[in-house]
PDB file of N, CA and C in Angstrom:
ATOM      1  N   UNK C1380     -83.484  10.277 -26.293  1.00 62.00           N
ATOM      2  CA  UNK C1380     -83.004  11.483 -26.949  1.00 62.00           C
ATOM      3  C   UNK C1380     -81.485  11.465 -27.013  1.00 62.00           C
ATOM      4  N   UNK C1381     -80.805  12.314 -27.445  1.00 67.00           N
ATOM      5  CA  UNK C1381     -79.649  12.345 -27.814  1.00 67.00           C
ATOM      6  C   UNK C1381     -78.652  12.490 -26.644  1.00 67.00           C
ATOM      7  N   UNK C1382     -79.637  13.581 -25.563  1.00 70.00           N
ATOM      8  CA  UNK C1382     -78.621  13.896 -24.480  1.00 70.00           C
ATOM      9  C   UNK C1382     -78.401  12.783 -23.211  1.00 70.00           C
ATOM     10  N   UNK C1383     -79.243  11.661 -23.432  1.00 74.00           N
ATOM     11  CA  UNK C1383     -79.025  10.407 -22.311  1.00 74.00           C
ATOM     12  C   UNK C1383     -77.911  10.188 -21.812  1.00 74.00           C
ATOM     13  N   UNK C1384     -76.265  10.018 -22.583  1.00 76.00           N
ATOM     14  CA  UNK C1384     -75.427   9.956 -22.576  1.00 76.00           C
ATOM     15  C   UNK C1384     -74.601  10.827 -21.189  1.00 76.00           C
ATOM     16  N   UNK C1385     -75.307  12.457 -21.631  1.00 77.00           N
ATOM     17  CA  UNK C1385     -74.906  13.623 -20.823  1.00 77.00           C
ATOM     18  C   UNK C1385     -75.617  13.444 -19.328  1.00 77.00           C
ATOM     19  N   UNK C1386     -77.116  13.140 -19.837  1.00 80.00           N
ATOM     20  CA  UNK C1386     -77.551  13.070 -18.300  1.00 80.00           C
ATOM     21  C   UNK C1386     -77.050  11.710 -17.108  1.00 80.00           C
ATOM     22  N   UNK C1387     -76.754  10.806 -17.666  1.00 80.00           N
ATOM     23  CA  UNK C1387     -75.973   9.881 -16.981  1.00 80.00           C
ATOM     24  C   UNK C1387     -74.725   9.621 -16.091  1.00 80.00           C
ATOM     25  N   UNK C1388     -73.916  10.586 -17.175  1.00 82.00           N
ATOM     26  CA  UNK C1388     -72.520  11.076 -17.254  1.00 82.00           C
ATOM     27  C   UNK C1388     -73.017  12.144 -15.669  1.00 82.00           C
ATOM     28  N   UNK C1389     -73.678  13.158 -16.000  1.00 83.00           N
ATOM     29  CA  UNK C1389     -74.387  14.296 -14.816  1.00 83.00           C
ATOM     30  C   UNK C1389     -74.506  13.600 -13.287  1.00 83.00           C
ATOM     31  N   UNK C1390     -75.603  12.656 -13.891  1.00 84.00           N
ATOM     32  CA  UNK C1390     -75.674  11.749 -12.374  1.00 84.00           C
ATOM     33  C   UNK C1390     -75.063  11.167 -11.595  1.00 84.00           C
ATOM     34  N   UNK C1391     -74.173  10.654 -12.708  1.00 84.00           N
ATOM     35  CA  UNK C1391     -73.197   9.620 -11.794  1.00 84.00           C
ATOM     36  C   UNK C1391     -72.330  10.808 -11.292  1.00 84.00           C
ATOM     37  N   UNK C1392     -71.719  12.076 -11.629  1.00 82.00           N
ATOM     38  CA  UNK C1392     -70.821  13.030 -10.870  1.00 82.00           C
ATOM     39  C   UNK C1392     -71.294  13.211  -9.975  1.00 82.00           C
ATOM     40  N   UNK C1393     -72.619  13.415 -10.133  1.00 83.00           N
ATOM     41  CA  UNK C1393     -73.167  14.939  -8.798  1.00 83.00           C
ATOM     42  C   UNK C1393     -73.205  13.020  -7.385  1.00 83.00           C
ATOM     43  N   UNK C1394     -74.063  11.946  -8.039  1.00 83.00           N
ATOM     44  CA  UNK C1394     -73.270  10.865  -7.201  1.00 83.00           C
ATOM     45  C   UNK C1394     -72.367  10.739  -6.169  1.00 83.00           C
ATOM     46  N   UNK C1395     -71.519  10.609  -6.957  1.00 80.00           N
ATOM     47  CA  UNK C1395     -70.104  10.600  -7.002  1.00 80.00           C
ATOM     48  C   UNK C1395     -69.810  11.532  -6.000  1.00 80.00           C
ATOM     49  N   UNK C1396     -69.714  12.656  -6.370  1.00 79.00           N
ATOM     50  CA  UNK C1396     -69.476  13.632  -5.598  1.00 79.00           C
ATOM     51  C   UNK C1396     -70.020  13.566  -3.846  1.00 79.00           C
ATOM     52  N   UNK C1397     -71.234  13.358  -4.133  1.00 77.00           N
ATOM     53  CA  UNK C1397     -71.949  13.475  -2.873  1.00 77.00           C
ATOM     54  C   UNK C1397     -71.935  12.357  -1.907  1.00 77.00           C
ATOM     55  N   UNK C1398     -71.452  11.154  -2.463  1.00 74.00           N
ATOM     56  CA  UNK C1398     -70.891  10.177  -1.734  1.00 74.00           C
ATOM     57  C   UNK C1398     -69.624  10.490  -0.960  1.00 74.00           C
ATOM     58  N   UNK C1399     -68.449  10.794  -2.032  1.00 72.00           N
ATOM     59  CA  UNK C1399     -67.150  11.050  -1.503  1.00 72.00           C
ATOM     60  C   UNK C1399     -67.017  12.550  -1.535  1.00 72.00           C
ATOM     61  N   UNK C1400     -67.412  13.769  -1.861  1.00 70.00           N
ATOM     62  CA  UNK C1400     -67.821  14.998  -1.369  1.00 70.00           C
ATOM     63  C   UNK C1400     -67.440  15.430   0.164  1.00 70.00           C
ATOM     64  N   UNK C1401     -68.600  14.601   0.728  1.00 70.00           N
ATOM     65  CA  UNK C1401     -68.896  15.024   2.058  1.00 70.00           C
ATOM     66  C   UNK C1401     -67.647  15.009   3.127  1.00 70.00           C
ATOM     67  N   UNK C1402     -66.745  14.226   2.576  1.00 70.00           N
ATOM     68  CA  UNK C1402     -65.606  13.650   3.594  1.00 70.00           C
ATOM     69  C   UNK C1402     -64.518  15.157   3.598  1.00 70.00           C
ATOM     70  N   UNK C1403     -64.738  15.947   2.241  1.00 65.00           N
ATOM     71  CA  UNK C1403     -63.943  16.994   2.317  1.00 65.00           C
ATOM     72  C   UNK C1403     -64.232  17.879   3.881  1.00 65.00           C
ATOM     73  N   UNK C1404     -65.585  18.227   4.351  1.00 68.00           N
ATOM     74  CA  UNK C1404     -66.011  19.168   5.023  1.00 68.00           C
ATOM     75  C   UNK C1404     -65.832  18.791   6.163  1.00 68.00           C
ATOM     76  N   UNK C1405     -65.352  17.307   6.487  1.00 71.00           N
ATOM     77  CA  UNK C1405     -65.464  16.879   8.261  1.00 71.00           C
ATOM     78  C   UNK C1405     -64.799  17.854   9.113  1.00 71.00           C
ATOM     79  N   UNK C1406     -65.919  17.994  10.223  1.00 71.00           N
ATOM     80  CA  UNK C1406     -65.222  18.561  11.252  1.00 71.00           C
ATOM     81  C   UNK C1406     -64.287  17.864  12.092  1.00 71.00           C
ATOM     82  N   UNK C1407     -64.090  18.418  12.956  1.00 67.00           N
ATOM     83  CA  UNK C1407     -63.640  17.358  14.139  1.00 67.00           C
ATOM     84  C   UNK C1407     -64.413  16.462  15.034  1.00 67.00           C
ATOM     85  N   UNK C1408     -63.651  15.202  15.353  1.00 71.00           N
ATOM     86  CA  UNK C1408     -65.115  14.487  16.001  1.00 71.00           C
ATOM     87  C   UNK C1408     -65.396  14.839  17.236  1.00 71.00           C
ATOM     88  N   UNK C1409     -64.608  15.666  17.984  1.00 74.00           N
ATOM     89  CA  UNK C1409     -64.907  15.755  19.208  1.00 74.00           C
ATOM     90  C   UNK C1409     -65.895  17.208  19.245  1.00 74.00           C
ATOM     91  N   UNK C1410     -65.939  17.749  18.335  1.00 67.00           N
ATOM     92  CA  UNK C1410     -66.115  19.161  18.544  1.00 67.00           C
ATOM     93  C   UNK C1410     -68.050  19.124  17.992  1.00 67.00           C
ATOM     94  N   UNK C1411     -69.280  19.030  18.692  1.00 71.00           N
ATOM     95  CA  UNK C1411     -70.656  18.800  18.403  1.00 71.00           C
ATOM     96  C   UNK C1411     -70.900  19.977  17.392  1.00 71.00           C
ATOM     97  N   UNK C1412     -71.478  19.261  16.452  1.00 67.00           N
ATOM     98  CA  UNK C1412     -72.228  20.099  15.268  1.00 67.00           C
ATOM     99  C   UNK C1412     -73.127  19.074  14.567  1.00 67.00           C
ATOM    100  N   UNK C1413     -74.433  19.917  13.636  1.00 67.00           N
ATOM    101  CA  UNK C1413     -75.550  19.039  12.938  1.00 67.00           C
ATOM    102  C   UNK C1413     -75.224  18.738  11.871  1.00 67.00           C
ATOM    103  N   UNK C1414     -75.151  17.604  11.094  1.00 68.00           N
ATOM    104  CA  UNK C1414     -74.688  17.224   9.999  1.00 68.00           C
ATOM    105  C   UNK C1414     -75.783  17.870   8.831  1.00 68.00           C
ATOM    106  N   UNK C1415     -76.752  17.684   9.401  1.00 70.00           N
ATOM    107  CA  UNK C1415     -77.833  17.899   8.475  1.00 70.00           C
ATOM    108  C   UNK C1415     -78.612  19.046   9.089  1.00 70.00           C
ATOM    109  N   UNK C1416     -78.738  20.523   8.183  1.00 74.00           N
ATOM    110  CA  UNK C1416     -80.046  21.355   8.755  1.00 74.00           C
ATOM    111  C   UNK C1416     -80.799  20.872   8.419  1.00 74.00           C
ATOM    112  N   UNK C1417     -82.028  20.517   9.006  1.00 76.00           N
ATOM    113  CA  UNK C1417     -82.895  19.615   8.852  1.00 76.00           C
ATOM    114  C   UNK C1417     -84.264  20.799   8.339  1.00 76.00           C
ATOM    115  N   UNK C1418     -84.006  21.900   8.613  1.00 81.00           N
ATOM    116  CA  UNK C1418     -85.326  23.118   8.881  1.00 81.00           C
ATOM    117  C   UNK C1418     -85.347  23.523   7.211  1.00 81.00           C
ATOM    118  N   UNK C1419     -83.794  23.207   6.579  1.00 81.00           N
ATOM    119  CA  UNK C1419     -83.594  24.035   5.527  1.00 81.00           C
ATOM    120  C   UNK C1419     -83.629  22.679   4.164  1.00 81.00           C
ATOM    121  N   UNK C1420     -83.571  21.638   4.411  1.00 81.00           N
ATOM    122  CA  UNK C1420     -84.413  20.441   3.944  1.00 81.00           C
ATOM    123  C   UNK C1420     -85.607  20.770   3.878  1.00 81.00           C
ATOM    124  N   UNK C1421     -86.707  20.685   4.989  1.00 84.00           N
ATOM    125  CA  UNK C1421     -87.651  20.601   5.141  1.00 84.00           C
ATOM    126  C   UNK C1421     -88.309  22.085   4.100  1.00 84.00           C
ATOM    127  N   UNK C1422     -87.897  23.219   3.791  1.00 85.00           N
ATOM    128  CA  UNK C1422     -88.230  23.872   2.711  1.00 85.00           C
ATOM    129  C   UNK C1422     -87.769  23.497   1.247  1.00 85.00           C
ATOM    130  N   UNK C1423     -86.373  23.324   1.186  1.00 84.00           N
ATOM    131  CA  UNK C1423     -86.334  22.796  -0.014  1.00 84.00           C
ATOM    132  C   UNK C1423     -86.433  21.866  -0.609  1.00 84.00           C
ATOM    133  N   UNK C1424     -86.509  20.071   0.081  1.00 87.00           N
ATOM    134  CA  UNK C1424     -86.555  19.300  -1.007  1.00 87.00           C
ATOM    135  C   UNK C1424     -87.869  19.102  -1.212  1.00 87.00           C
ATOM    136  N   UNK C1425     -88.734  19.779  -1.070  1.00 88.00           N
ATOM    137  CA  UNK C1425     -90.602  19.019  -1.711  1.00 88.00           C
ATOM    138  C   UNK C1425     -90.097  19.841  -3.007  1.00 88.00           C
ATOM    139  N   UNK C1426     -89.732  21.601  -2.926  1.00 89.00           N
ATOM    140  CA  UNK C1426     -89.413  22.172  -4.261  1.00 89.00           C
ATOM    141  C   UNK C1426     -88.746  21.546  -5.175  1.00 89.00           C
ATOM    142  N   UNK C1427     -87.407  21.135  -4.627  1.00 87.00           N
ATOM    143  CA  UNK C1427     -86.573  20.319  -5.374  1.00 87.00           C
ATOM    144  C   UNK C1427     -87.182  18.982  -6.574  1.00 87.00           C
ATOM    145  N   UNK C1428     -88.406  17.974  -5.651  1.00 89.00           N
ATOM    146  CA  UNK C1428     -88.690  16.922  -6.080  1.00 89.00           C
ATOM    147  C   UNK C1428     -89.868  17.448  -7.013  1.00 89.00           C
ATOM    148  N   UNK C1429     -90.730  18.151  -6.596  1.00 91.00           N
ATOM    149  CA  UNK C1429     -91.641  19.099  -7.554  1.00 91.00           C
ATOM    150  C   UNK C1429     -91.082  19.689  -8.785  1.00 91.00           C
ATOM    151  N   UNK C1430     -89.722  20.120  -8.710  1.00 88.00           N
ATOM    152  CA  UNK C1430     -89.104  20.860 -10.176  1.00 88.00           C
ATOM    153  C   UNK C1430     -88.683  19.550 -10.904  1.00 88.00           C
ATOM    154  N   UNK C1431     -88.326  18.418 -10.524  1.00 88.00           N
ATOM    155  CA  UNK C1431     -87.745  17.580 -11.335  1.00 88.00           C
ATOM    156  C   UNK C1431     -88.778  17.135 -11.633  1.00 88.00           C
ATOM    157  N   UNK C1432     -89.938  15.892 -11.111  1.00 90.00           N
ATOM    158  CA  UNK C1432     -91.258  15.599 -11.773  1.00 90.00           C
ATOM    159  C   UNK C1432     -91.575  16.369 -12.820  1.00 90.00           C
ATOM    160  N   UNK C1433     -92.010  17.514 -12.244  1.00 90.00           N
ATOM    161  CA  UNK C1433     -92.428  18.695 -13.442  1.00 90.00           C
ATOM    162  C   UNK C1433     -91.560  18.475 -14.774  1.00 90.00           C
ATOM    163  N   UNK C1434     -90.181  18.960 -14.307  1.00 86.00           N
ATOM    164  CA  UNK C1434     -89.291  18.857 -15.835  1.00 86.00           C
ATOM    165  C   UNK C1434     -89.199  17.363 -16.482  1.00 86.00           C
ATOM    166  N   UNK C1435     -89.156  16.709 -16.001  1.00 88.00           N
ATOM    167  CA  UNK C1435     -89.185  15.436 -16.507  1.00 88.00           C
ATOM    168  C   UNK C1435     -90.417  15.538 -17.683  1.00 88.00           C
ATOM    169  N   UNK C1436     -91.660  15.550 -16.863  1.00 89.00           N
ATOM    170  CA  UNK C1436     -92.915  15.476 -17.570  1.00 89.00           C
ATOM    171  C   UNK C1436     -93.040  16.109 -18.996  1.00 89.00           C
ATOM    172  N   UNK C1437     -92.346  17.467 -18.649  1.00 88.00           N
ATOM    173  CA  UNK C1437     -92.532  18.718 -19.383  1.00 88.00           C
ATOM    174  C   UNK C1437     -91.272  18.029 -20.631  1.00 88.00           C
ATOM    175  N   UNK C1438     -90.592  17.722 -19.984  1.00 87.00           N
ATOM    176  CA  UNK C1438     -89.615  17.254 -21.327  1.00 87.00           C
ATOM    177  C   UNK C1438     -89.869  16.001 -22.028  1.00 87.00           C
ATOM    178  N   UNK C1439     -90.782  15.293 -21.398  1.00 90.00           N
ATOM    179  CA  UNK C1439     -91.243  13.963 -22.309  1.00 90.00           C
ATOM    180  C   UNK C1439     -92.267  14.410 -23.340  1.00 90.00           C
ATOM    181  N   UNK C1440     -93.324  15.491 -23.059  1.00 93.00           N
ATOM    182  CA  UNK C1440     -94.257  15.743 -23.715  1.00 93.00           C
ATOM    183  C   UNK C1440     -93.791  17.086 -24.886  1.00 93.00           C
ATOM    184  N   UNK C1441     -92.653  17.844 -24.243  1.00 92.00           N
ATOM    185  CA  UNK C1441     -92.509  18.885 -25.537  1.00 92.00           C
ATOM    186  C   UNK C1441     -91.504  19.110 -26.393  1.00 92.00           C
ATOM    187  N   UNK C1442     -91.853  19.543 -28.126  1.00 93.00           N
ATOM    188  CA  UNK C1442     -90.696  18.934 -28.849  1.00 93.00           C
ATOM    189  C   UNK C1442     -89.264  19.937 -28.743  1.00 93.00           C
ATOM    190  N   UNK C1443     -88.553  18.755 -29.200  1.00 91.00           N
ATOM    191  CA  UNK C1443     -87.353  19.734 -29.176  1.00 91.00           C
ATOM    192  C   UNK C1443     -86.924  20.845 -28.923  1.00 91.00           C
ATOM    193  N   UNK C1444     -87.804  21.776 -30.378  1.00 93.00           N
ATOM    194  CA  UNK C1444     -87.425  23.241 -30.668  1.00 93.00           C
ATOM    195  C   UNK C1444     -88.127  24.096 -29.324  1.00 93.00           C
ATOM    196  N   UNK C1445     -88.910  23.734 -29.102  1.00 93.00           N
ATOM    197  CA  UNK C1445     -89.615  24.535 -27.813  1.00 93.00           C
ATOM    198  C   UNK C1445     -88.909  24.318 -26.598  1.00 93.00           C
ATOM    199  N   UNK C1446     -87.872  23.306 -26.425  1.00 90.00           N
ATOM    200  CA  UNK C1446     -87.176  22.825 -24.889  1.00 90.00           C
ATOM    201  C   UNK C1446     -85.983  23.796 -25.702  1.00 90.00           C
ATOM    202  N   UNK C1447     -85.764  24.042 -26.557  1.00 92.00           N
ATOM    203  CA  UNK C1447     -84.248  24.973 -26.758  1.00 92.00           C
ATOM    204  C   UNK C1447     -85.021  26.322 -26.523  1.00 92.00           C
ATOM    205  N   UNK C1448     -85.934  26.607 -27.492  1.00 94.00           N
ATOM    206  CA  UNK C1448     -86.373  27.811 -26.989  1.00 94.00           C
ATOM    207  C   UNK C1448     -86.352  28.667 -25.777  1.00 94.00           C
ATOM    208  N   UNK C1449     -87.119  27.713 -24.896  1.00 91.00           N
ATOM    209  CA  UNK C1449     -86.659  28.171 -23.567  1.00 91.00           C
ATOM    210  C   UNK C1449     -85.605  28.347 -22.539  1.00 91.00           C
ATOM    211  N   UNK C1450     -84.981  26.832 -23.054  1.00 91.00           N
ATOM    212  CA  UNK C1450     -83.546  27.081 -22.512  1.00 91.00           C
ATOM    213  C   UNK C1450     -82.869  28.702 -22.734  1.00 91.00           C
ATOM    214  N   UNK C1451     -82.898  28.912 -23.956  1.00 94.00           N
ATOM    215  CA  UNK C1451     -82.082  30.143 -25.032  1.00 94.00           C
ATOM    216  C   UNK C1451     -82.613  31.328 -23.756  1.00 94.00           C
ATOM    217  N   UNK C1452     -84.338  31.468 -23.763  1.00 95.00           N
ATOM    218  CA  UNK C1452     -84.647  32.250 -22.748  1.00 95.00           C
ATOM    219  C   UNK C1452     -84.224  32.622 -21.432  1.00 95.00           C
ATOM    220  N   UNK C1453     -84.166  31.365 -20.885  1.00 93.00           N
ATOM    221  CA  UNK C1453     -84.234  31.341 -19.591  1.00 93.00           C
ATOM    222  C   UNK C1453     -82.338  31.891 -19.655  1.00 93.00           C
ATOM    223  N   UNK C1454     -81.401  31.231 -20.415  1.00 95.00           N
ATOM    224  CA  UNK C1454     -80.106  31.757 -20.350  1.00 95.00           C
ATOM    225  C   UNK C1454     -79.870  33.102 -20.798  1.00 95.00           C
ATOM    226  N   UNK C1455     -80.770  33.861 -21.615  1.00 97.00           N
ATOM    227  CA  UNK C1455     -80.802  34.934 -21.436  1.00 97.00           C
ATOM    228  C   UNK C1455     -81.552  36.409 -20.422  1.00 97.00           C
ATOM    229  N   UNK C1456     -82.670  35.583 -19.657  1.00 97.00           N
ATOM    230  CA  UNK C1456     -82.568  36.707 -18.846  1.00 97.00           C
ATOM    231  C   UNK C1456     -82.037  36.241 -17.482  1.00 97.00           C
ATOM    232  N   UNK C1457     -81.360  35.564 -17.619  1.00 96.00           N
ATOM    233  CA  UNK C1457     -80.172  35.339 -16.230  1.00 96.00           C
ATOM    234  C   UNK C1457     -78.740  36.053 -16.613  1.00 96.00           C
ATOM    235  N   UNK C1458     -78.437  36.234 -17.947  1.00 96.00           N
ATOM    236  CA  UNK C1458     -77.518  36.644 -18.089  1.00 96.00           C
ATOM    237  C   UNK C1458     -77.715  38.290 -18.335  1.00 96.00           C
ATOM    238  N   UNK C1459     -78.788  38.640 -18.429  1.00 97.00           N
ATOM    239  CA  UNK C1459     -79.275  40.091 -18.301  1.00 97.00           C
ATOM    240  C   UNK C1459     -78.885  40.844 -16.741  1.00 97.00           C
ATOM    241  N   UNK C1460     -79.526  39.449 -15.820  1.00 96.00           N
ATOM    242  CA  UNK C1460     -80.014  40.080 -14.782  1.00 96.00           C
ATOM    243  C   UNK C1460     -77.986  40.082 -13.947  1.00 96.00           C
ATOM    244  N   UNK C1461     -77.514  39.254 -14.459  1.00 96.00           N
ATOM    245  CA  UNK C1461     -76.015  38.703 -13.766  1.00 96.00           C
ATOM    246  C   UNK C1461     -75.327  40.313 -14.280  1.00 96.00           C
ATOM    247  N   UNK C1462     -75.486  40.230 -15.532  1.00 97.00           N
ATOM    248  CA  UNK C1462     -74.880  41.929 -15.889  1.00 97.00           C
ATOM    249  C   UNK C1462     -75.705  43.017 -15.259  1.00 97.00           C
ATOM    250  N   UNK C1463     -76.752  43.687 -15.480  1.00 97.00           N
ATOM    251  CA  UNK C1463     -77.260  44.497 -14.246  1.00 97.00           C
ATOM    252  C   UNK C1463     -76.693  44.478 -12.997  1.00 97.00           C
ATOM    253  N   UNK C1464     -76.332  43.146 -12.578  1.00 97.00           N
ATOM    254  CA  UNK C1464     -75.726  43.218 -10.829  1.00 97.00           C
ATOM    255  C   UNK C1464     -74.524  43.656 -10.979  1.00 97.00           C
ATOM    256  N   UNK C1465     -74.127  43.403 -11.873  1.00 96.00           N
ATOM    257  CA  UNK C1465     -72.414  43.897 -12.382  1.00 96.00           C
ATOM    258  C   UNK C1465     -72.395  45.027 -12.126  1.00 96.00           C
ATOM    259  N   UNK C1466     -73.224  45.584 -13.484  1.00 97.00           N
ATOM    260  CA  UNK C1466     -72.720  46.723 -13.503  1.00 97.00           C
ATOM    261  C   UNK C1466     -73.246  48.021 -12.335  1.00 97.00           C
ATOM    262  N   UNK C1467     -73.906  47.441 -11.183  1.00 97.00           N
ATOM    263  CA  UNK C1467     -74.576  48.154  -9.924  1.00 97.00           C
ATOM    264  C   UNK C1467     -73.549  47.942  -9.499  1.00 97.00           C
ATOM    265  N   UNK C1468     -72.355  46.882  -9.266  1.00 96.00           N
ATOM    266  CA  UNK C1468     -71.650  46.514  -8.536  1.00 96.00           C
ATOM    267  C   UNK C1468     -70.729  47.316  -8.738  1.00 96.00           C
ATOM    268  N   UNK C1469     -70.129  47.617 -10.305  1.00 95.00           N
ATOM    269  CA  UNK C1469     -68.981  48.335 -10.840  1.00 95.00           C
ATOM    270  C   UNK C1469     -69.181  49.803 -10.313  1.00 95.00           C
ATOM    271  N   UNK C1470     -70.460  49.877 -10.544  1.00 95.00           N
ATOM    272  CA  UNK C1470     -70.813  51.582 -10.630  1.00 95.00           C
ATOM    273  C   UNK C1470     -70.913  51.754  -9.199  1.00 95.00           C
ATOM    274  N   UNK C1471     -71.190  50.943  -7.934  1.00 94.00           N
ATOM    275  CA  UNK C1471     -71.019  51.199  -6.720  1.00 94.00           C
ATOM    276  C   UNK C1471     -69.475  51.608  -6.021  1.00 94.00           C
ATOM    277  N   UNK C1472     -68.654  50.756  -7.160  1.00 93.00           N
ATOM    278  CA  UNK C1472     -67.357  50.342  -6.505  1.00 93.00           C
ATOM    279  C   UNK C1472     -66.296  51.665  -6.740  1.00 93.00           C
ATOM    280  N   UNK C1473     -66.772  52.535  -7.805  1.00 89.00           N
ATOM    281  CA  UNK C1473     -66.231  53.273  -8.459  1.00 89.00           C
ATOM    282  C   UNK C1473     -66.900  54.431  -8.270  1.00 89.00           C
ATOM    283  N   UNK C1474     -68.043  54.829  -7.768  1.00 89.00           N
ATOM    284  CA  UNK C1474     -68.154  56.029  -7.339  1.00 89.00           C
ATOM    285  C   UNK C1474     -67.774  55.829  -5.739  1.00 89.00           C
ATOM    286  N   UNK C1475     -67.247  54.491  -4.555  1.00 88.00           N
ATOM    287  CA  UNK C1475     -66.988  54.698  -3.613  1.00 88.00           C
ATOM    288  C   UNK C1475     -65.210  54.991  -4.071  1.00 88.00           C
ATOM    289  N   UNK C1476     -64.433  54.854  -4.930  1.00 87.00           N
ATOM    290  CA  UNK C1476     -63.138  54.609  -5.069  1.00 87.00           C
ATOM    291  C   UNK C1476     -63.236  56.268  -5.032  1.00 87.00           C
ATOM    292  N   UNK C1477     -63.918  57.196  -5.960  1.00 83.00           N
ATOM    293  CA  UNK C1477     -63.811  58.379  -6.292  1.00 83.00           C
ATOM    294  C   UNK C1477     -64.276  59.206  -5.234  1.00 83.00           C
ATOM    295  N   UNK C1478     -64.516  59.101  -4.114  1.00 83.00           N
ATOM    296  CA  UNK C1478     -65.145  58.840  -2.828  1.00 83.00           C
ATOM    297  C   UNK C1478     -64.029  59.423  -2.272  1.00 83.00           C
ATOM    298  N   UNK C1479     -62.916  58.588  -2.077  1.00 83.00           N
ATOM    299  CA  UNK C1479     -61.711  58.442  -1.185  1.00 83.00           C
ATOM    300  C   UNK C1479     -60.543  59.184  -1.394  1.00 83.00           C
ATOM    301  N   UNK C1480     -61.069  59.661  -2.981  1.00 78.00           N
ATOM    302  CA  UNK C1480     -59.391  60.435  -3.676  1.00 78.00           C
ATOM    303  C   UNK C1480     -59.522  61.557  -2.795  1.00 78.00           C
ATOM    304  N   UNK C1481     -58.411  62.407  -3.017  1.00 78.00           N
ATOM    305  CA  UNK C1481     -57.998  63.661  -2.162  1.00 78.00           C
ATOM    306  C   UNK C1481     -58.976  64.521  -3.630  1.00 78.00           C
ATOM    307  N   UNK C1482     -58.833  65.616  -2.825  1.00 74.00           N
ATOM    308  CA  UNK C1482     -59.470  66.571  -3.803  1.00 74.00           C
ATOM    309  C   UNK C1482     -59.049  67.104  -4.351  1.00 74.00           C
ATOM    310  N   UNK C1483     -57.499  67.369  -4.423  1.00 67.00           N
ATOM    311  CA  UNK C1483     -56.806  68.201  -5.551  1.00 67.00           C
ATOM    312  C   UNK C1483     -56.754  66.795  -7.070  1.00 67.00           C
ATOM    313  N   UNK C1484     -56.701  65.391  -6.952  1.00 70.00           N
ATOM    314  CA  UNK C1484     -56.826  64.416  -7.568  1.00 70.00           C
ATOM    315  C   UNK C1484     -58.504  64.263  -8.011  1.00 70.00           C
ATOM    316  N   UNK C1485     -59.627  65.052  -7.438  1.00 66.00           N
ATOM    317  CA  UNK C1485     -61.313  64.788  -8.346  1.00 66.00           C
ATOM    318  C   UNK C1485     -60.900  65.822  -8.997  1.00 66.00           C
ATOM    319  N   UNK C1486     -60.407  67.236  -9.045  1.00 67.00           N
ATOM    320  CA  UNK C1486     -59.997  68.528  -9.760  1.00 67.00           C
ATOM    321  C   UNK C1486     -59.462  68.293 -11.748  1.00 67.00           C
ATOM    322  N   UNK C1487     -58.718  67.230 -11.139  1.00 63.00           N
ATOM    323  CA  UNK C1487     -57.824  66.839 -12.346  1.00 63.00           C
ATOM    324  C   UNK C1487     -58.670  65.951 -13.303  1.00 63.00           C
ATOM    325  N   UNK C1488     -59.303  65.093 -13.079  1.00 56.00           N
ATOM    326  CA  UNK C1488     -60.169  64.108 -13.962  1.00 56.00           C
ATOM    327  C   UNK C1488     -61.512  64.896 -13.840  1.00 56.00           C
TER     328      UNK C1488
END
């Protein structure tokens, strides 16, 4: 398909990254800590390896217009749900701001 180019380009970063990545976070060597949660692996990568099989499959067998379709979907109710949190967030932030004014200042607005 057309996007091979992109997914390659993808791999070799996230790679990349995760090779020479890790060196950003070192602790100190003297100081004991787990490199790896091992508990929080053990839930996510079967999901992880299960969503990629799946998508793989799912993208060899369906055409084009139906893999945009959903994409289009799926980016729109994430971007529904990202604004809803917003605006709970705004509307939280702003009836605590109006909260705090003195009261001769709620009188006036």
């Amino acid at each position: 398909r057309e996007r091979d180019g992109l997914v390659l380009a993808t791999v070799f970063g996230a790679s990349l990254f995760s090779t020479f990545g890790t060196y950003l976070w070192l602790k100190h060597p003297l100081v004991p800590h787990r490199r790896i949660a091992y508990d929080v692996v053990v839930v996510l990568m079967p999901a992880t390896l299960m969503g990629t099989t799946v998508g793989v499959f799912l993208n060899k067998i369906c055409p084009n217009w139906l893999i945009m379709v959903l994409l289009v979907l799926l980016c729109a109710v994430m971007g529904k749900r990202t604004l809803d949190k917003a605006r709970k967030g705004w509307a939280k932030e702003s009836r605590a701001m109006y909260e705090t004014l003195p009261q001769a200042e709620r009188d006036d607005s």
